[in-house]
Amino acid sequence: MTRASRIPARSAVIANAAIALLIAGCGSSVTQAPEGSGAADTVTLENCGRKVVVDDTPEAAVGMHPAQTELLLRLGLADRIAGQAQAKAQALPEDVAPLAKDVPMIGEVAPPSREDLLAVEPDFVYSPTTYEFTAEQGFASIEQLEQAGASVYVANGGCQDRRMTGEVTDLFTDLENIGEIFGVEDAAADLIAKSRADLDEVAKALADVDKLRVAQVYVDGTTLQAIGAGVEYDILRLAGADNVYTPDQPAFAKFFAATITPESLAAKQPDALVFSVYDKKHEAATRKYLTTTFPDMPAVRDGRLIAVSSADVFPGTLGNISIVRQIAEQLYPDAF
């Protein structure tokens, strides 16, 4: 898989491929798992076109990205986490970070090697995408983990066959499944209810707005990509945008991102530009590129350049929820 094909679906510089990674907490509470909680029976479910069977409540889970580690922590499962991967890509939200202070870090900004992951003897591995199991990169494959006795679950929006059609609400499927696997269905339901309420509040605020034409882009140096499908597209839709780039356009028939020319973007004349960044330096460089390359574009002229954390467009993260309001408030400040 090339670097271009993974940005901005990934979100930090990983190994030899520069991949953007950040995470934003959404103010969710941490639920304490009830004493003696756990699934009483074997849990069997479909995930990324494969059957996942969990015979016993996991006792040694690994979050393969801070987004997944955060969700486990918010479900009250701190004492069931054996490792946190890619933990140095960005910090956990302040309210849950102390819960993970004694959890071993495996891998820094990249997924852990096969050896490092197997060394913590996981019985459950929870990942944002299937990339973390690429054997060619030196990572443990799903098959190798299963042979070692670990069940593997991938965020629904990060499944290969879902990447083009992913939605923000895919996160709710993940929460329901993780809640069932760990026997914390009530905690998962609470988190889903809060997230649905947040989305409903935004939808109500935007009911009468005149939609702005919005393009979502990613800038790497002078390479410009447009985003037209997947959870990124759905985020803009829920934020009240009239998306310039859409899944039915030929450029996005096979992949959610496409390299475009500055001239083609200029011709679209969007009212706003949303762009994902992995740190402040990247944000500054992107803003400079957009303002100098498109000085007459309505988005630039009217000051509607909206930077978002790359991790908030990462499949299966609570950031998928919070980013909807963040974008909507900047597009339609008078509606809030």
PDB file of N, CA, C and O in Angstrom, residues 26 28 71 75 126 153 155-157 162 167-180 185 188-200 234 238 315-318 320-322 324:
ATOM      1  N   CYS A  26     -13.985  13.662  23.390  1.00  0.00           N
ATOM      2  CA  CYS A  26     -15.249  14.361  23.155  1.00  0.00           C
ATOM      3  C   CYS A  26     -15.993  14.593  24.460  1.00  0.00           C
ATOM      4  O   CYS A  26     -17.190  14.755  24.473  1.00  0.00           O
ATOM      5  N   SER A  28     -16.559  12.645  26.910  1.00  0.00           N
ATOM      6  CA  SER A  28     -17.354  11.546  27.428  1.00  0.00           C
ATOM      7  C   SER A  28     -16.851  11.141  28.795  1.00  0.00           C
ATOM      8  O   SER A  28     -15.687  11.290  29.115  1.00  0.00           O
ATOM      9  N   LEU A  71     -11.601   4.041  24.011  1.00  0.00           N
ATOM     10  CA  LEU A  71     -12.934   3.442  24.122  1.00  0.00           C
ATOM     11  C   LEU A  71     -12.974   2.354  25.188  1.00  0.00           C
ATOM     12  O   LEU A  71     -13.935   2.259  25.957  1.00  0.00           O
ATOM     13  N   LEU A  75     -15.216   2.491  28.745  1.00  0.00           N
ATOM     14  CA  LEU A  75     -16.151   1.425  29.079  1.00  0.00           C
ATOM     15  C   LEU A  75     -15.807   0.772  30.408  1.00  0.00           C
ATOM     16  O   LEU A  75     -16.433  -0.216  30.804  1.00  0.00           O
ATOM     17  N   TYR A 126      -7.926  -5.098  19.456  1.00  0.00           N
ATOM     18  CA  TYR A 126      -8.956  -4.191  18.937  1.00  0.00           C
ATOM     19  C   TYR A 126      -8.262  -3.104  18.125  1.00  0.00           C
ATOM     20  O   TYR A 126      -7.487  -2.326  18.654  1.00  0.00           O
ATOM     21  N   TYR A 153     -10.645  -7.871  16.579  1.00  0.00           N
ATOM     22  CA  TYR A 153     -11.794  -7.073  16.153  1.00  0.00           C
ATOM     23  C   TYR A 153     -11.293  -5.772  15.519  1.00  0.00           C
ATOM     24  O   TYR A 153     -10.442  -5.090  16.083  1.00  0.00           O
ATOM     25  N   ALA A 155     -12.418  -2.000  13.866  1.00  0.00           N
ATOM     26  CA  ALA A 155     -13.504  -1.015  13.811  1.00  0.00           C
ATOM     27  C   ALA A 155     -14.251  -1.161  12.496  1.00  0.00           C
ATOM     28  O   ALA A 155     -13.645  -1.280  11.424  1.00  0.00           O
ATOM     29  N   ASN A 156     -15.573  -1.159  12.572  1.00  0.00           N
ATOM     30  CA  ASN A 156     -16.394  -1.419  11.401  1.00  0.00           C
ATOM     31  C   ASN A 156     -16.041  -0.509  10.228  1.00  0.00           C
ATOM     32  O   ASN A 156     -15.949  -0.945   9.083  1.00  0.00           O
ATOM     33  N   GLY A 157     -15.831   0.785  10.503  1.00  0.00           N
ATOM     34  CA  GLY A 157     -15.506   1.727   9.442  1.00  0.00           C
ATOM     35  C   GLY A 157     -14.127   1.538   8.866  1.00  0.00           C
ATOM     36  O   GLY A 157     -13.796   2.113   7.829  1.00  0.00           O
ATOM     37  N   ARG A 162     -15.632  -1.633   3.804  1.00  0.00           N
ATOM     38  CA  ARG A 162     -16.511  -0.590   4.332  1.00  0.00           C
ATOM     39  C   ARG A 162     -15.885   0.796   4.173  1.00  0.00           C
ATOM     40  O   ARG A 162     -16.569   1.805   4.362  1.00  0.00           O
ATOM     41  N   GLU A 167     -19.801   5.286   7.732  1.00  0.00           N
ATOM     42  CA  GLU A 167     -20.596   6.372   8.299  1.00  0.00           C
ATOM     43  C   GLU A 167     -20.176   6.612   9.743  1.00  0.00           C
ATOM     44  O   GLU A 167     -19.612   5.730  10.398  1.00  0.00           O
ATOM     45  N   VAL A 168     -20.490   7.789  10.227  1.00  0.00           N
ATOM     46  CA  VAL A 168     -20.167   8.136  11.611  1.00  0.00           C
ATOM     47  C   VAL A 168     -20.780   7.132  12.572  1.00  0.00           C
ATOM     48  O   VAL A 168     -20.151   6.720  13.553  1.00  0.00           O
ATOM     49  N   THR A 169     -21.997   6.704  12.280  1.00  0.00           N
ATOM     50  CA  THR A 169     -22.703   5.809  13.190  1.00  0.00           C
ATOM     51  C   THR A 169     -22.157   4.382  13.186  1.00  0.00           C
ATOM     52  O   THR A 169     -22.622   3.539  13.957  1.00  0.00           O
ATOM     53  N   ASP A 170     -21.172   4.092  12.329  1.00  0.00           N
ATOM     54  CA  ASP A 170     -20.501   2.790  12.411  1.00  0.00           C
ATOM     55  C   ASP A 170     -19.895   2.589  13.800  1.00  0.00           C
ATOM     56  O   ASP A 170     -19.761   1.453  14.273  1.00  0.00           O
ATOM     57  N   LEU A 171     -19.518   3.680  14.440  1.00  0.00           N
ATOM     58  CA  LEU A 171     -18.957   3.603  15.790  1.00  0.00           C
ATOM     59  C   LEU A 171     -19.927   2.926  16.748  1.00  0.00           C
ATOM     60  O   LEU A 171     -19.503   2.211  17.668  1.00  0.00           O
ATOM     61  N   PHE A 172     -21.230   3.132  16.539  1.00  0.00           N
ATOM     62  CA  PHE A 172     -22.214   2.548  17.453  1.00  0.00           C
ATOM     63  C   PHE A 172     -22.228   1.021  17.335  1.00  0.00           C
ATOM     64  O   PHE A 172     -22.434   0.321  18.327  1.00  0.00           O
ATOM     65  N   THR A 173     -22.020   0.524  16.134  1.00  0.00           N
ATOM     66  CA  THR A 173     -21.906  -0.931  15.949  1.00  0.00           C
ATOM     67  C   THR A 173     -20.720  -1.464  16.738  1.00  0.00           C
ATOM     68  O   THR A 173     -20.809  -2.504  17.405  1.00  0.00           O
ATOM     69  N   ASP A 174     -19.600  -0.744  16.661  1.00  0.00           N
ATOM     70  CA  ASP A 174     -18.412  -1.158  17.415  1.00  0.00           C
ATOM     71  C   ASP A 174     -18.686  -1.177  18.911  1.00  0.00           C
ATOM     72  O   ASP A 174     -18.323  -2.130  19.612  1.00  0.00           O
ATOM     73  N   LEU A 175     -19.318  -0.134  19.413  1.00  0.00           N
ATOM     74  CA  LEU A 175     -19.586  -0.061  20.843  1.00  0.00           C
ATOM     75  C   LEU A 175     -20.522  -1.178  21.289  1.00  0.00           C
ATOM     76  O   LEU A 175     -20.326  -1.783  22.352  1.00  0.00           O
ATOM     77  N   GLU A 176     -21.540  -1.455  20.480  1.00  0.00           N
ATOM     78  CA  GLU A 176     -22.450  -2.554  20.828  1.00  0.00           C
ATOM     79  C   GLU A 176     -21.694  -3.882  20.881  1.00  0.00           C
ATOM     80  O   GLU A 176     -21.886  -4.682  21.803  1.00  0.00           O
ATOM     81  N   ASN A 177     -20.820  -4.102  19.900  1.00  0.00           N
ATOM     82  CA  ASN A 177     -20.075  -5.361  19.852  1.00  0.00           C
ATOM     83  C   ASN A 177     -19.076  -5.482  20.991  1.00  0.00           C
ATOM     84  O   ASN A 177     -18.973  -6.534  21.635  1.00  0.00           O
ATOM     85  N   ILE A 178     -18.335  -4.403  21.257  1.00  0.00           N
ATOM     86  CA  ILE A 178     -17.349  -4.439  22.345  1.00  0.00           C
ATOM     87  C   ILE A 178     -18.069  -4.578  23.689  1.00  0.00           C
ATOM     88  O   ILE A 178     -17.622  -5.292  24.586  1.00  0.00           O
ATOM     89  N   GLY A 179     -19.215  -3.919  23.814  1.00  0.00           N
ATOM     90  CA  GLY A 179     -19.991  -4.040  25.042  1.00  0.00           C
ATOM     91  C   GLY A 179     -20.424  -5.469  25.281  1.00  0.00           C
ATOM     92  O   GLY A 179     -20.369  -5.972  26.416  1.00  0.00           O
ATOM     93  N   GLU A 180     -20.848  -6.163  24.212  1.00  0.00           N
ATOM     94  CA  GLU A 180     -21.264  -7.558  24.349  1.00  0.00           C
ATOM     95  C   GLU A 180     -20.072  -8.455  24.671  1.00  0.00           C
ATOM     96  O   GLU A 180     -20.156  -9.344  25.537  1.00  0.00           O
ATOM     97  N   GLU A 185     -22.582  -4.063  28.394  1.00  0.00           N
ATOM     98  CA  GLU A 185     -23.577  -3.531  27.462  1.00  0.00           C
ATOM     99  C   GLU A 185     -24.176  -2.208  27.926  1.00  0.00           C
ATOM    100  O   GLU A 185     -24.434  -1.315  27.108  1.00  0.00           O
ATOM    101  N   ALA A 188     -21.765   0.653  27.269  1.00  0.00           N
ATOM    102  CA  ALA A 188     -21.728   0.934  25.838  1.00  0.00           C
ATOM    103  C   ALA A 188     -22.987   1.673  25.394  1.00  0.00           C
ATOM    104  O   ALA A 188     -22.923   2.629  24.612  1.00  0.00           O
ATOM    105  N   ALA A 189     -24.125   1.253  25.920  1.00  0.00           N
ATOM    106  CA  ALA A 189     -25.389   1.905  25.569  1.00  0.00           C
ATOM    107  C   ALA A 189     -25.401   3.357  26.019  1.00  0.00           C
ATOM    108  O   ALA A 189     -25.926   4.230  25.309  1.00  0.00           O
ATOM    109  N   ASP A 190     -24.843   3.628  27.172  1.00  0.00           N
ATOM    110  CA  ASP A 190     -24.780   5.008  27.667  1.00  0.00           C
ATOM    111  C   ASP A 190     -23.932   5.876  26.741  1.00  0.00           C
ATOM    112  O   ASP A 190     -24.279   7.029  26.442  1.00  0.00           O
ATOM    113  N   LEU A 191     -22.803   5.331  26.293  1.00  0.00           N
ATOM    114  CA  LEU A 191     -21.916   6.084  25.413  1.00  0.00           C
ATOM    115  C   LEU A 191     -22.580   6.329  24.059  1.00  0.00           C
ATOM    116  O   LEU A 191     -22.457   7.413  23.471  1.00  0.00           O
ATOM    117  N   ILE A 192     -23.300   5.338  23.578  1.00  0.00           N
ATOM    118  CA  ILE A 192     -24.035   5.496  22.320  1.00  0.00           C
ATOM    119  C   ILE A 192     -25.130   6.547  22.464  1.00  0.00           C
ATOM    120  O   ILE A 192     -25.306   7.411  21.594  1.00  0.00           O
ATOM    121  N   ALA A 193     -25.857   6.502  23.569  1.00  0.00           N
ATOM    122  CA  ALA A 193     -26.953   7.453  23.781  1.00  0.00           C
ATOM    123  C   ALA A 193     -26.437   8.887  23.816  1.00  0.00           C
ATOM    124  O   ALA A 193     -27.053   9.795  23.236  1.00  0.00           O
ATOM    125  N   LYS A 194     -25.314   9.101  24.502  1.00  0.00           N
ATOM    126  CA  LYS A 194     -24.751  10.443  24.566  1.00  0.00           C
ATOM    127  C   LYS A 194     -24.314  10.912  23.176  1.00  0.00           C
ATOM    128  O   LYS A 194     -24.549  12.059  22.783  1.00  0.00           O
ATOM    129  N   SER A 195     -23.696  10.011  22.430  1.00  0.00           N
ATOM    130  CA  SER A 195     -23.222  10.371  21.099  1.00  0.00           C
ATOM    131  C   SER A 195     -24.391  10.682  20.171  1.00  0.00           C
ATOM    132  O   SER A 195     -24.338  11.638  19.381  1.00  0.00           O
ATOM    133  N   ARG A 196     -25.437   9.880  20.249  1.00  0.00           N
ATOM    134  CA  ARG A 196     -26.625  10.148  19.415  1.00  0.00           C
ATOM    135  C   ARG A 196     -27.248  11.493  19.780  1.00  0.00           C
ATOM    136  O   ARG A 196     -27.681  12.249  18.901  1.00  0.00           O
ATOM    137  N   ALA A 197     -27.280  11.799  21.068  1.00  0.00           N
ATOM    138  CA  ALA A 197     -27.837  13.081  21.506  1.00  0.00           C
ATOM    139  C   ALA A 197     -27.012  14.240  20.963  1.00  0.00           C
ATOM    140  O   ALA A 197     -27.562  15.277  20.558  1.00  0.00           O
ATOM    141  N   ASP A 198     -25.703  14.086  20.947  1.00  0.00           N
ATOM    142  CA  ASP A 198     -24.829  15.135  20.407  1.00  0.00           C
ATOM    143  C   ASP A 198     -25.112  15.358  18.927  1.00  0.00           C
ATOM    144  O   ASP A 198     -25.199  16.510  18.460  1.00  0.00           O
ATOM    145  N   LEU A 199     -25.261  14.275  18.175  1.00  0.00           N
ATOM    146  CA  LEU A 199     -25.548  14.399  16.745  1.00  0.00           C
ATOM    147  C   LEU A 199     -26.928  14.999  16.512  1.00  0.00           C
ATOM    148  O   LEU A 199     -27.117  15.827  15.606  1.00  0.00           O
ATOM    149  N   ASP A 200     -27.903  14.602  17.323  1.00  0.00           N
ATOM    150  CA  ASP A 200     -29.258  15.146  17.194  1.00  0.00           C
ATOM    151  C   ASP A 200     -29.289  16.646  17.472  1.00  0.00           C
ATOM    152  O   ASP A 200     -30.025  17.395  16.810  1.00  0.00           O
ATOM    153  N   ASP A 234     -19.291  11.462   5.239  1.00  0.00           N
ATOM    154  CA  ASP A 234     -20.450  11.452   6.124  1.00  0.00           C
ATOM    155  C   ASP A 234     -20.332  12.502   7.215  1.00  0.00           C
ATOM    156  O   ASP A 234     -21.330  13.106   7.624  1.00  0.00           O
ATOM    157  N   LEU A 238     -23.208  15.353   7.893  1.00  0.00           N
ATOM    158  CA  LEU A 238     -23.860  15.594   9.181  1.00  0.00           C
ATOM    159  C   LEU A 238     -23.589  16.997   9.706  1.00  0.00           C
ATOM    160  O   LEU A 238     -24.363  17.522  10.509  1.00  0.00           O
ATOM    161  N   PRO A 315     -11.386   6.048  11.304  1.00  0.00           N
ATOM    162  CA  PRO A 315     -12.535   5.158  11.559  1.00  0.00           C
ATOM    163  C   PRO A 315     -12.597   4.667  12.999  1.00  0.00           C
ATOM    164  O   PRO A 315     -11.573   4.371  13.619  1.00  0.00           O
ATOM    165  N   GLY A 316     -13.814   4.619  13.539  1.00  0.00           N
ATOM    166  CA  GLY A 316     -14.032   4.009  14.837  1.00  0.00           C
ATOM    167  C   GLY A 316     -13.541   4.802  16.025  1.00  0.00           C
ATOM    168  O   GLY A 316     -13.102   4.220  17.016  1.00  0.00           O
ATOM    169  N   THR A 317     -13.630   6.127  15.954  1.00  0.00           N
ATOM    170  CA  THR A 317     -13.205   6.950  17.077  1.00  0.00           C
ATOM    171  C   THR A 317     -14.315   7.883  17.516  1.00  0.00           C
ATOM    172  O   THR A 317     -15.152   8.313  16.709  1.00  0.00           O
ATOM    173  N   LEU A 318     -14.312   8.226  18.793  1.00  0.00           N
ATOM    174  CA  LEU A 318     -15.284   9.199  19.299  1.00  0.00           C
ATOM    175  C   LEU A 318     -15.102  10.562  18.638  1.00  0.00           C
ATOM    176  O   LEU A 318     -16.024  11.374  18.618  1.00  0.00           O
ATOM    177  N   ASN A 320     -15.104  11.057  15.596  1.00  0.00           N
ATOM    178  CA  ASN A 320     -16.074  11.130  14.508  1.00  0.00           C
ATOM    179  C   ASN A 320     -17.333  11.867  14.933  1.00  0.00           C
ATOM    180  O   ASN A 320     -18.018  12.477  14.102  1.00  0.00           O
ATOM    181  N   ILE A 321     -17.651  11.787  16.227  1.00  0.00           N
ATOM    182  CA  ILE A 321     -18.834  12.477  16.753  1.00  0.00           C
ATOM    183  C   ILE A 321     -18.532  13.949  17.003  1.00  0.00           C
ATOM    184  O   ILE A 321     -19.245  14.836  16.522  1.00  0.00           O
ATOM    185  N   SER A 322     -17.469  14.216  17.734  1.00  0.00           N
ATOM    186  CA  SER A 322     -17.175  15.596  18.130  1.00  0.00           C
ATOM    187  C   SER A 322     -16.840  16.491  16.943  1.00  0.00           C
ATOM    188  O   SER A 322     -17.131  17.686  16.949  1.00  0.00           O
ATOM    189  N   VAL A 324     -18.163  16.557  14.041  1.00  0.00           N
ATOM    190  CA  VAL A 324     -19.360  17.017  13.348  1.00  0.00           C
ATOM    191  C   VAL A 324     -19.761  18.388  13.878  1.00  0.00           C
ATOM    192  O   VAL A 324     -20.004  19.332  13.111  1.00  0.00           O
TER     193      VAL A 324
END
